[in-house]
């Protein structure tokens, strides 16, 4: 049996703490399901800059391309706040996404049991929310040319090709098959030509997935519906800028930043990371919430290693720990809280 190889990129701030927690969980999964997983660790972000190397050293990129999955903590270090953009830790993120051709960004937003009151919505509205946002990550307005600014005007270009829409649409339909088999494609087809192409292509791709229901929704309607009926969504598929905005909105409706995982996928290796940053204010204190990273590790099992049962068992173990009442400080609302390690060990015990 060929062992799976996972590259760990702890990065900065709380990154090393939460990545160690997720590694502990992945090792326990490997033991329980008799998989061989080899772990290697690479440097990225401020941790690399402090060694006098670029934020994304070549050696890290080579290791990334060779891995079956990459688990990243976070990058960002206040001591580089005044450095030029290319010499800041965050430059590593843009570069690794670009170099690995990661065109699909997946952000699940679900309400975990016992945390129905953690977000800003009424618990009865939030109840049952479990959606997966598919955001196109390498095209659209953020990358389109021409772009420019003069004294009196500025312009950007939103451009999509059939190929760009088709490849992410296929991934969204495939993902829906592992879920409740429903895709909502979000666009602005009443105004934008790119959205009309988006709608044509997603409709055509949908014909190859007759077992998945496809509907189309305008982005403004989607933004509203996320606040009054978030539980009505399964997979949301959308272009880069709409997804940037809607995925933050969806994350906010389900509550704490420390709980949110993400995956970025291309045609090769995938990158998995919590949505939060390096949280320098709590780094080194042992109180960071590891769940966003552990849930990202579950996504790595699901989407890169194709180990669905193992992914589900990690998600269920997180649920068990939360149902048992365990809360890290960010979730405790002033009540009793546990450390990063205690939360991790309870999740491992529940596996
Ligand atoms: P942040 O996400 O690091 O922190 C925001 C707030 O949430 C802080 O109060 C922090 O303590 C809290 N928080 C975040 N994650 C937590 C966790 N797991 N458990 C408990 N509390 C948690 O955002 P920020 O403060 O705006 O940024 C800090 C640094 O991180 C900056 O340098 C920024 O550029 C970088 N950043 C990196 C990424 C990334 O690596 N993908 C994403 C966002 C920000």
mmCIF file of C-alpha atoms and ligand atoms in Angstrom:
data_model
loop_
_atom_site.group_PDB
_atom_site.id
_atom_site.type_symbol
_atom_site.label_atom_id
_atom_site.label_comp_id
_atom_site.label_asym_id
_atom_site.label_seq_id
_atom_site.Cartn_x
_atom_site.Cartn_y
_atom_site.Cartn_z
ATOM 1 C CA UNK A 1 0.000 0.000 0.000
ATOM 2 C CA UNK A 2 1.450 3.381 -0.985
ATOM 3 C CA UNK A 3 1.520 5.687 1.994
ATOM 4 C CA UNK A 4 -0.251 9.006 1.738
ATOM 5 C CA UNK A 5 2.001 12.014 2.144
ATOM 6 C CA UNK A 6 0.858 15.157 3.860
ATOM 7 C CA UNK A 7 2.836 18.384 3.932
ATOM 8 C CA UNK A 8 2.292 20.432 7.091
ATOM 9 C CA UNK A 9 2.864 24.167 6.807
ATOM 10 C CA UNK A 10 2.380 25.522 10.347
ATOM 11 C CA UNK A 11 3.279 29.137 9.456
ATOM 12 C CA UNK A 12 2.912 31.915 12.022
ATOM 13 C CA UNK A 13 1.139 32.858 15.246
ATOM 14 C CA UNK A 14 -1.317 30.148 16.320
ATOM 15 C CA UNK A 15 -0.595 28.247 13.075
ATOM 16 C CA UNK A 16 1.879 25.786 14.702
ATOM 17 C CA UNK A 17 -0.532 25.120 17.609
ATOM 18 C CA UNK A 18 -3.562 24.340 15.461
ATOM 19 C CA UNK A 19 -1.585 22.358 12.878
ATOM 20 C CA UNK A 20 -0.087 20.209 15.675
ATOM 21 C CA UNK A 21 -3.655 19.547 16.867
ATOM 22 C CA UNK A 22 -4.799 18.491 13.393
ATOM 23 C CA UNK A 23 -1.702 16.328 12.903
ATOM 24 C CA UNK A 24 -2.531 14.549 16.164
ATOM 25 C CA UNK A 25 -6.054 13.845 14.848
ATOM 26 C CA UNK A 26 -4.778 12.657 11.445
ATOM 27 C CA UNK A 27 -2.315 10.274 13.124
ATOM 28 C CA UNK A 28 -5.161 8.863 15.207
ATOM 29 C CA UNK A 29 -7.260 8.386 12.030
ATOM 30 C CA UNK A 30 -4.342 6.597 10.343
ATOM 31 C CA UNK A 31 -4.029 4.264 13.354
ATOM 32 C CA UNK A 32 -7.703 3.541 13.577
ATOM 33 C CA UNK A 33 -8.242 2.899 9.847
ATOM 34 C CA UNK A 34 -4.838 1.289 9.221
ATOM 35 C CA UNK A 35 -3.552 3.857 6.757
ATOM 36 C CA UNK A 36 0.042 4.800 6.326
ATOM 37 C CA UNK A 37 0.449 8.547 6.304
ATOM 38 C CA UNK A 38 3.833 10.240 6.200
ATOM 39 C CA UNK A 39 4.079 13.809 7.433
ATOM 40 C CA UNK A 40 6.674 16.343 6.393
ATOM 41 C CA UNK A 41 6.862 19.920 7.590
ATOM 42 C CA UNK A 42 7.732 22.976 5.527
ATOM 43 C CA UNK A 43 8.312 26.644 6.299
ATOM 44 C CA UNK A 44 6.096 29.429 5.012
ATOM 45 C CA UNK A 45 5.201 33.038 5.794
ATOM 46 C CA UNK A 46 6.875 35.013 8.555
ATOM 47 C CA UNK A 47 8.573 31.838 9.790
ATOM 48 C CA UNK A 48 10.423 31.631 6.454
ATOM 49 C CA UNK A 49 11.155 35.378 6.273
ATOM 50 C CA UNK A 50 12.725 35.238 9.741
ATOM 51 C CA UNK A 51 15.186 32.656 8.402
ATOM 52 C CA UNK A 52 16.161 35.155 5.689
ATOM 53 C CA UNK A 53 14.269 33.216 3.010
ATOM 54 C CA UNK A 54 11.353 34.207 0.778
ATOM 55 C CA UNK A 55 7.856 33.881 2.278
ATOM 56 C CA UNK A 56 7.351 30.824 0.065
ATOM 57 C CA UNK A 57 10.768 29.131 -0.286
ATOM 58 C CA UNK A 58 11.274 27.048 -3.463
ATOM 59 C CA UNK A 59 11.870 23.996 -1.330
ATOM 60 C CA UNK A 60 8.396 24.378 0.245
ATOM 61 C CA UNK A 61 6.819 24.641 -3.192
ATOM 62 C CA UNK A 62 8.636 21.514 -4.397
ATOM 63 C CA UNK A 63 7.441 19.621 -1.308
ATOM 64 C CA UNK A 64 3.909 20.947 -1.885
ATOM 65 C CA UNK A 65 3.781 19.661 -5.458
ATOM 66 C CA UNK A 66 4.992 16.235 -4.298
ATOM 67 C CA UNK A 67 2.434 15.846 -1.476
ATOM 68 C CA UNK A 68 -1.018 14.246 -1.606
ATOM 69 C CA UNK A 69 -2.423 17.034 0.551
ATOM 70 C CA UNK A 70 -1.205 20.210 2.237
ATOM 71 C CA UNK A 71 -2.381 21.413 5.626
ATOM 72 C CA UNK A 72 -1.611 25.061 6.319
ATOM 73 C CA UNK A 73 -2.014 26.842 9.674
ATOM 74 C CA UNK A 74 -1.904 30.573 9.012
ATOM 75 C CA UNK A 75 0.545 33.199 7.894
ATOM 76 C CA UNK A 76 0.857 36.741 9.199
ATOM 77 C CA UNK A 77 3.216 38.360 11.653
ATOM 78 C CA UNK A 78 2.902 41.948 12.901
ATOM 79 C CA UNK A 79 6.678 42.427 12.730
ATOM 80 C CA UNK A 80 6.381 42.516 8.924
ATOM 81 C CA UNK A 81 3.451 44.967 8.846
ATOM 82 C CA UNK A 82 5.539 47.760 7.341
ATOM 83 C CA UNK A 83 7.428 45.566 4.843
ATOM 84 C CA UNK A 84 6.693 45.964 1.102
ATOM 85 C CA UNK A 85 3.910 43.619 -0.110
ATOM 86 C CA UNK A 86 6.287 41.108 -1.761
ATOM 87 C CA UNK A 87 8.218 40.701 1.486
ATOM 88 C CA UNK A 88 5.243 40.091 3.729
ATOM 89 C CA UNK A 89 4.153 36.672 5.001
ATOM 90 C CA UNK A 90 0.823 36.904 3.148
ATOM 91 C CA UNK A 91 2.653 36.992 -0.223
ATOM 92 C CA UNK A 92 3.239 33.252 0.287
ATOM 93 C CA UNK A 93 -0.497 32.523 0.182
ATOM 94 C CA UNK A 94 -1.110 34.215 -3.150
ATOM 95 C CA UNK A 95 1.954 32.547 -4.625
ATOM 96 C CA UNK A 96 1.200 29.016 -3.455
ATOM 97 C CA UNK A 97 -2.419 29.258 -4.699
ATOM 98 C CA UNK A 98 -1.237 30.532 -8.060
ATOM 99 C CA UNK A 99 1.634 28.055 -8.445
ATOM 100 C CA UNK A 100 -0.553 25.075 -7.603
ATOM 101 C CA UNK A 101 -3.381 26.270 -9.896
ATOM 102 C CA UNK A 102 -5.960 26.171 -7.086
ATOM 103 C CA UNK A 103 -9.052 27.395 -8.917
ATOM 104 C CA UNK A 104 -11.776 26.207 -6.542
ATOM 105 C CA UNK A 105 -12.127 27.465 -3.005
ATOM 106 C CA UNK A 106 -14.474 25.500 -0.765
ATOM 107 C CA UNK A 107 -15.821 26.971 2.424
ATOM 108 C CA UNK A 108 -18.333 24.925 4.369
ATOM 109 C CA UNK A 109 -20.536 26.782 6.824
ATOM 110 C CA UNK A 110 -22.440 24.636 9.249
ATOM 111 C CA UNK A 111 -23.904 25.105 12.628
ATOM 112 C CA UNK A 112 -22.299 22.699 15.065
ATOM 113 C CA UNK A 113 -24.522 21.115 17.695
ATOM 114 C CA UNK A 114 -24.736 23.183 20.841
ATOM 115 C CA UNK A 115 -23.493 26.309 19.059
ATOM 116 C CA UNK A 116 -26.799 27.423 17.563
ATOM 117 C CA UNK A 117 -26.604 30.612 19.619
ATOM 118 C CA UNK A 118 -22.972 31.445 18.754
ATOM 119 C CA UNK A 119 -23.884 33.430 15.620
ATOM 120 C CA UNK A 120 -25.935 36.597 15.143
ATOM 121 C CA UNK A 121 -29.093 34.842 13.890
ATOM 122 C CA UNK A 122 -31.956 33.411 15.912
ATOM 123 C CA UNK A 123 -31.234 29.730 16.663
ATOM 124 C CA UNK A 124 -34.485 28.651 14.981
ATOM 125 C CA UNK A 125 -33.356 30.284 11.706
ATOM 126 C CA UNK A 126 -29.861 28.824 11.911
ATOM 127 C CA UNK A 127 -30.953 25.332 12.872
ATOM 128 C CA UNK A 128 -29.925 22.711 10.307
ATOM 129 C CA UNK A 129 -27.598 25.043 8.375
ATOM 130 C CA UNK A 130 -24.946 22.998 6.602
ATOM 131 C CA UNK A 131 -23.825 24.494 3.304
ATOM 132 C CA UNK A 132 -20.740 24.334 1.134
ATOM 133 C CA UNK A 133 -19.651 27.389 -0.818
ATOM 134 C CA UNK A 134 -17.713 26.804 -4.047
ATOM 135 C CA UNK A 135 -15.942 29.998 -5.056
ATOM 136 C CA UNK A 136 -14.024 30.287 -8.322
ATOM 137 C CA UNK A 137 -10.597 31.482 -7.208
ATOM 138 C CA UNK A 138 -8.384 32.330 -10.170
ATOM 139 C CA UNK A 139 -10.588 34.184 -12.651
ATOM 140 C CA UNK A 140 -13.115 36.983 -12.874
ATOM 141 C CA UNK A 141 -12.780 40.579 -11.819
ATOM 142 C CA UNK A 142 -9.766 40.125 -9.538
ATOM 143 C CA UNK A 143 -7.544 38.904 -12.364
ATOM 144 C CA UNK A 144 -9.156 40.221 -15.564
ATOM 145 C CA UNK A 145 -7.208 42.414 -17.977
ATOM 146 C CA UNK A 146 -7.285 45.203 -18.951
ATOM 147 C CA UNK A 147 -7.340 46.927 -15.612
ATOM 148 C CA UNK A 148 -6.129 50.341 -14.680
ATOM 149 C CA UNK A 149 -6.626 53.672 -13.032
ATOM 150 C CA UNK A 150 -6.102 57.249 -14.158
ATOM 151 C CA UNK A 151 -6.913 60.481 -12.342
ATOM 152 C CA UNK A 152 -10.540 60.523 -13.380
ATOM 153 C CA UNK A 153 -11.457 56.939 -13.994
ATOM 154 C CA UNK A 154 -10.617 53.344 -13.245
ATOM 155 C CA UNK A 155 -11.568 50.063 -14.814
ATOM 156 C CA UNK A 156 -11.487 46.337 -14.166
ATOM 157 C CA UNK A 157 -12.496 43.475 -16.394
ATOM 158 C CA UNK A 158 -14.687 40.570 -15.489
ATOM 159 C CA UNK A 159 -13.962 37.753 -17.892
ATOM 160 C CA UNK A 160 -14.727 34.053 -17.778
ATOM 161 C CA UNK A 161 -14.089 31.322 -20.285
ATOM 162 C CA UNK A 162 -16.303 28.284 -20.764
ATOM 163 C CA UNK A 163 -13.421 26.111 -19.522
ATOM 164 C CA UNK A 164 -13.042 28.064 -16.279
ATOM 165 C CA UNK A 165 -16.725 27.754 -15.468
ATOM 166 C CA UNK A 166 -16.985 24.143 -16.506
ATOM 167 C CA UNK A 167 -14.109 22.812 -14.386
ATOM 168 C CA UNK A 168 -15.383 24.350 -11.147
ATOM 169 C CA UNK A 169 -19.000 23.440 -11.937
ATOM 170 C CA UNK A 170 -17.984 19.778 -12.278
ATOM 171 C CA UNK A 171 -16.271 19.852 -8.918
ATOM 172 C CA UNK A 172 -19.331 21.412 -7.306
ATOM 173 C CA UNK A 173 -21.638 18.739 -8.749
ATOM 174 C CA UNK A 174 -19.232 15.997 -7.648
ATOM 175 C CA UNK A 175 -19.174 17.465 -4.142
ATOM 176 C CA UNK A 176 -22.980 17.687 -4.080
ATOM 177 C CA UNK A 177 -23.067 13.941 -4.692
ATOM 178 C CA UNK A 178 -21.340 13.462 -1.341
ATOM 179 C CA UNK A 179 -23.983 15.682 0.288
ATOM 180 C CA UNK A 180 -27.678 16.447 -0.253
ATOM 181 C CA UNK A 181 -27.395 16.571 -4.055
ATOM 182 C CA UNK A 182 -28.391 20.154 -4.597
ATOM 183 C CA UNK A 183 -26.412 22.911 -6.328
ATOM 184 C CA UNK A 184 -27.443 26.564 -6.300
ATOM 185 C CA UNK A 185 -25.493 28.445 -8.936
ATOM 186 C CA UNK A 186 -25.266 32.138 -8.080
ATOM 187 C CA UNK A 187 -24.818 34.845 -10.699
ATOM 188 C CA UNK A 188 -26.100 38.219 -11.888
ATOM 189 C CA UNK A 189 -27.433 37.003 -15.224
ATOM 190 C CA UNK A 190 -29.977 39.827 -15.459
ATOM 191 C CA UNK A 191 -27.098 42.321 -15.868
ATOM 192 C CA UNK A 192 -23.776 40.632 -16.693
ATOM 193 C CA UNK A 193 -22.718 38.734 -19.830
ATOM 194 C CA UNK A 194 -20.197 36.724 -17.785
ATOM 195 C CA UNK A 195 -23.097 35.586 -15.629
ATOM 196 C CA UNK A 196 -25.120 34.579 -18.673
ATOM 197 C CA UNK A 197 -22.212 32.404 -19.819
ATOM 198 C CA UNK A 198 -21.920 31.092 -16.242
ATOM 199 C CA UNK A 199 -25.589 30.110 -16.295
ATOM 200 C CA UNK A 200 -25.376 28.431 -19.732
ATOM 201 C CA UNK A 201 -22.307 26.409 -18.782
ATOM 202 C CA UNK A 202 -23.560 25.332 -15.338
ATOM 203 C CA UNK A 203 -26.864 24.277 -16.920
ATOM 204 C CA UNK A 204 -25.030 22.209 -19.535
ATOM 205 C CA UNK A 205 -22.746 20.597 -16.924
ATOM 206 C CA UNK A 206 -25.782 19.886 -14.745
ATOM 207 C CA UNK A 207 -27.173 17.622 -17.485
ATOM 208 C CA UNK A 208 -24.297 15.219 -16.747
ATOM 209 C CA UNK A 209 -25.475 14.995 -13.129
ATOM 210 C CA UNK A 210 -29.177 14.119 -13.388
ATOM 211 C CA UNK A 211 -29.142 12.944 -9.769
ATOM 212 C CA UNK A 212 -28.223 16.465 -8.580
ATOM 213 C CA UNK A 213 -30.793 19.277 -8.573
ATOM 214 C CA UNK A 214 -29.542 22.567 -10.000
ATOM 215 C CA UNK A 215 -31.133 25.940 -9.449
ATOM 216 C CA UNK A 216 -29.948 29.422 -10.325
ATOM 217 C CA UNK A 217 -30.145 32.413 -8.033
ATOM 218 C CA UNK A 218 -29.206 36.059 -8.408
ATOM 219 C CA UNK A 219 -26.422 37.120 -6.084
ATOM 220 C CA UNK A 220 -28.513 39.766 -4.312
ATOM 221 C CA UNK A 221 -31.242 37.218 -3.597
ATOM 222 C CA UNK A 222 -28.621 34.773 -2.310
ATOM 223 C CA UNK A 223 -27.112 37.402 0.016
ATOM 224 C CA UNK A 224 -30.559 37.988 1.521
ATOM 225 C CA UNK A 225 -31.532 34.354 1.727
ATOM 226 C CA UNK A 226 -28.346 33.500 3.620
ATOM 227 C CA UNK A 227 -29.632 35.656 6.448
ATOM 228 C CA UNK A 228 -33.234 34.428 6.632
ATOM 229 C CA UNK A 229 -33.031 30.842 5.334
ATOM 230 C CA UNK A 230 -29.408 29.655 5.481
ATOM 231 C CA UNK A 231 -30.517 26.062 6.028
ATOM 232 C CA UNK A 232 -32.168 26.016 2.586
ATOM 233 C CA UNK A 233 -28.755 25.759 0.827
ATOM 234 C CA UNK A 234 -26.623 22.708 0.129
ATOM 235 C CA UNK A 235 -23.843 23.559 -2.382
ATOM 236 C CA UNK A 236 -23.535 27.169 -3.562
ATOM 237 C CA UNK A 237 -21.477 27.613 -6.732
ATOM 238 C CA UNK A 238 -20.333 31.067 -7.720
ATOM 239 C CA UNK A 239 -17.648 33.218 -9.334
ATOM 240 C CA UNK A 240 -14.714 34.823 -7.586
ATOM 241 C CA UNK A 241 -15.979 38.174 -6.294
ATOM 242 C CA UNK A 242 -19.494 37.014 -5.435
ATOM 243 C CA UNK A 243 -17.933 34.051 -3.608
ATOM 244 C CA UNK A 244 -15.492 36.261 -1.731
ATOM 245 C CA UNK A 245 -18.378 38.222 -0.275
ATOM 246 C CA UNK A 246 -20.914 35.415 0.185
ATOM 247 C CA UNK A 247 -18.434 33.038 1.847
ATOM 248 C CA UNK A 248 -17.626 35.619 4.526
ATOM 249 C CA UNK A 249 -21.323 36.236 5.017
ATOM 250 C CA UNK A 250 -22.019 32.512 5.337
ATOM 251 C CA UNK A 251 -19.118 32.156 7.796
ATOM 252 C CA UNK A 252 -20.438 35.026 9.888
ATOM 253 C CA UNK A 253 -23.956 33.604 10.146
ATOM 254 C CA UNK A 254 -22.694 30.373 11.700
ATOM 255 C CA UNK A 255 -20.560 32.072 14.350
ATOM 256 C CA UNK A 256 -16.950 31.816 15.527
ATOM 257 C CA UNK A 257 -14.043 32.291 13.138
ATOM 258 C CA UNK A 258 -12.153 29.534 14.964
ATOM 259 C CA UNK A 259 -14.570 26.897 13.650
ATOM 260 C CA UNK A 260 -14.379 27.534 9.917
ATOM 261 C CA UNK A 261 -12.391 25.246 7.601
ATOM 262 C CA UNK A 262 -11.524 25.691 3.927
ATOM 263 C CA UNK A 263 -10.059 23.846 0.977
ATOM 264 C CA UNK A 264 -8.510 25.136 -2.226
ATOM 265 C CA UNK A 265 -8.481 22.635 -5.057
ATOM 266 C CA UNK A 266 -7.018 22.477 -8.542
ATOM 267 C CA UNK A 267 -6.165 19.581 -10.799
ATOM 268 C CA UNK A 268 -3.240 18.483 -8.589
ATOM 269 C CA UNK A 269 -2.623 18.647 -4.866
ATOM 270 C CA UNK A 270 -5.151 20.473 -2.635
ATOM 271 C CA UNK A 271 -4.454 23.024 0.097
ATOM 272 C CA UNK A 272 -6.467 22.913 3.315
ATOM 273 C CA UNK A 273 -6.479 25.639 5.931
ATOM 274 C CA UNK A 274 -8.678 27.246 8.564
ATOM 275 C CA UNK A 275 -10.349 30.492 7.511
ATOM 276 C CA UNK A 276 -8.878 32.428 10.444
ATOM 277 C CA UNK A 277 -5.501 34.148 10.427
ATOM 278 C CA UNK A 278 -2.478 33.834 12.697
ATOM 279 C CA UNK A 279 -4.236 35.478 15.680
ATOM 280 C CA UNK A 280 -1.043 37.038 17.133
ATOM 281 C CA UNK A 281 -3.052 38.263 20.138
ATOM 282 C CA UNK A 282 -3.458 34.702 21.465
ATOM 283 C CA UNK A 283 -0.422 32.959 19.926
ATOM 284 C CA UNK A 284 1.596 30.798 22.304
ATOM 285 C CA UNK A 285 -1.084 30.819 25.007
ATOM 286 C CA UNK A 286 -2.420 27.356 24.228
ATOM 287 C CA UNK A 287 -6.003 28.619 23.957
ATOM 288 C CA UNK A 288 -6.548 28.701 20.177
ATOM 289 C CA UNK A 289 -9.577 26.840 18.899
ATOM 290 C CA UNK A 290 -8.221 23.930 16.824
ATOM 291 C CA UNK A 291 -11.587 22.984 15.279
ATOM 292 C CA UNK A 292 -11.226 25.055 12.080
ATOM 293 C CA UNK A 293 -7.939 23.281 11.334
ATOM 294 C CA UNK A 294 -9.152 19.830 12.396
ATOM 295 C CA UNK A 295 -12.220 20.294 10.165
ATOM 296 C CA UNK A 296 -9.819 21.350 7.360
ATOM 297 C CA UNK A 297 -7.946 18.071 7.935
ATOM 298 C CA UNK A 298 -11.289 16.273 7.514
ATOM 299 C CA UNK A 299 -11.685 18.048 4.162
ATOM 300 C CA UNK A 300 -8.176 16.900 3.208
ATOM 301 C CA UNK A 301 -9.208 13.317 3.946
ATOM 302 C CA UNK A 302 -12.379 13.758 1.875
ATOM 303 C CA UNK A 303 -11.193 15.692 -1.166
ATOM 304 C CA UNK A 304 -7.500 14.799 -1.544
ATOM 305 C CA UNK A 305 -7.197 11.311 -0.069
ATOM 306 C CA UNK A 306 -10.786 10.306 -1.022
ATOM 307 C CA UNK A 307 -11.330 8.844 2.451
ATOM 308 C CA UNK A 308 -14.970 9.805 3.012
ATOM 309 C CA UNK A 309 -15.654 7.550 6.023
ATOM 310 C CA UNK A 310 -12.554 8.842 7.765
ATOM 311 C CA UNK A 311 -13.562 12.456 7.027
ATOM 312 C CA UNK A 312 -17.026 11.873 8.460
ATOM 313 C CA UNK A 313 -15.555 10.238 11.566
ATOM 314 C CA UNK A 314 -13.447 13.340 12.258
ATOM 315 C CA UNK A 315 -16.479 15.605 11.826
ATOM 316 C CA UNK A 316 -18.542 13.392 14.125
ATOM 317 C CA UNK A 317 -15.736 13.432 16.714
ATOM 318 C CA UNK A 318 -15.782 17.266 16.651
ATOM 319 C CA UNK A 319 -19.559 17.133 17.177
ATOM 320 C CA UNK A 320 -19.154 14.737 20.087
ATOM 321 C CA UNK A 321 -16.695 17.027 21.843
ATOM 322 C CA UNK A 322 -18.996 20.029 21.348
ATOM 323 C CA UNK A 323 -22.107 18.138 22.472
ATOM 324 C CA UNK A 324 -20.160 17.141 25.605
ATOM 325 C CA UNK A 325 -19.956 20.879 26.317
ATOM 326 C CA UNK A 326 -16.269 21.435 25.601
ATOM 327 C CA UNK A 327 -15.516 25.036 24.632
ATOM 328 C CA UNK A 328 -12.271 26.823 23.881
ATOM 329 C CA UNK A 329 -12.136 30.408 25.164
ATOM 330 C CA UNK A 330 -13.478 31.931 21.905
ATOM 331 C CA UNK A 331 -16.699 29.903 22.303
ATOM 332 C CA UNK A 332 -17.019 29.952 26.082
ATOM 333 C CA UNK A 333 -18.654 33.408 26.390
ATOM 334 C CA UNK A 334 -16.864 33.946 29.695
ATOM 335 C CA UNK A 335 -17.763 30.470 31.008
ATOM 336 C CA UNK A 336 -15.469 27.515 31.641
ATOM 337 C CA UNK A 337 -13.039 26.845 28.808
ATOM 338 C CA UNK A 338 -10.524 24.212 27.775
ATOM 339 C CA UNK A 339 -7.104 24.525 26.163
ATOM 340 C CA UNK A 340 -6.212 23.679 22.565
ATOM 341 C CA UNK A 341 -4.711 20.390 23.749
ATOM 342 C CA UNK A 342 -7.724 19.403 25.885
ATOM 343 C CA UNK A 343 -10.110 20.037 23.006
ATOM 344 C CA UNK A 344 -7.867 18.041 20.654
ATOM 345 C CA UNK A 345 -7.575 15.082 23.021
ATOM 346 C CA UNK A 346 -11.357 14.939 23.442
ATOM 347 C CA UNK A 347 -11.767 14.880 19.665
ATOM 348 C CA UNK A 348 -9.156 12.122 19.383
ATOM 349 C CA UNK A 349 -10.894 10.163 22.161
ATOM 350 C CA UNK A 350 -14.199 10.469 20.288
ATOM 351 C CA UNK A 351 -12.783 9.069 17.048
HETATM 352 P P1 LIG B 1 -7.310 36.574 12.744
HETATM 353 O O1 LIG B 1 -8.239 35.614 12.096
HETATM 354 O O2 LIG B 1 -5.922 36.115 12.936
HETATM 355 O O3 LIG B 1 -7.890 36.979 14.182
HETATM 356 C C1 LIG B 1 -9.118 37.702 14.357
HETATM 357 C C2 LIG B 1 -9.620 37.483 15.796
HETATM 358 O O4 LIG B 1 -10.123 36.158 15.919
HETATM 359 C C3 LIG B 1 -8.524 37.620 16.861
HETATM 360 O O5 LIG B 1 -9.053 38.208 18.017
HETATM 361 C C4 LIG B 1 -8.118 36.198 17.138
HETATM 362 O O6 LIG B 1 -7.628 35.978 18.432
HETATM 363 C C5 LIG B 1 -9.434 35.447 16.925
HETATM 364 N N1 LIG B 1 -9.163 34.079 16.413
HETATM 365 C C6 LIG B 1 -8.766 33.752 15.161
HETATM 366 N N2 LIG B 1 -8.590 32.432 15.065
HETATM 367 C C7 LIG B 1 -8.873 31.924 16.288
HETATM 368 C C8 LIG B 1 -8.855 30.598 16.814
HETATM 369 N N3 LIG B 1 -8.523 29.534 16.079
HETATM 370 N N4 LIG B 1 -9.196 30.435 18.109
HETATM 371 C C9 LIG B 1 -9.550 31.482 18.875
HETATM 372 N N5 LIG B 1 -9.579 32.751 18.437
HETATM 373 C C10 LIG B 1 -9.247 32.964 17.143
HETATM 374 O O7 LIG B 1 -7.351 37.908 11.885
HETATM 375 P P2 LIG B 1 -6.476 39.234 12.029
HETATM 376 O O8 LIG B 1 -6.229 39.532 13.479
HETATM 377 O O9 LIG B 1 -7.152 40.229 11.191
HETATM 378 O O10 LIG B 1 -5.099 38.889 11.330
HETATM 379 C C11 LIG B 1 -3.928 38.450 12.019
HETATM 380 C C12 LIG B 1 -2.868 38.095 10.986
HETATM 381 O O11 LIG B 1 -3.303 36.950 10.228
HETATM 382 C C13 LIG B 1 -2.591 39.192 9.969
HETATM 383 O O12 LIG B 1 -1.205 39.227 9.733
HETATM 384 C C14 LIG B 1 -3.349 38.742 8.732
HETATM 385 O O13 LIG B 1 -2.770 39.220 7.541
HETATM 386 C C15 LIG B 1 -3.213 37.241 8.829
HETATM 387 N N6 LIG B 1 -4.277 36.475 8.138
HETATM 388 C C16 LIG B 1 -3.895 35.314 7.555
HETATM 389 C C17 LIG B 1 -4.844 34.494 6.967
HETATM 390 C C18 LIG B 1 -4.381 33.192 6.385
HETATM 391 O O14 LIG B 1 -3.304 32.715 6.703
HETATM 392 N N7 LIG B 1 -5.194 32.557 5.555
HETATM 393 C C19 LIG B 1 -6.189 34.861 6.988
HETATM 394 C C20 LIG B 1 -6.565 36.040 7.638
HETATM 395 C C21 LIG B 1 -5.593 36.846 8.221
#
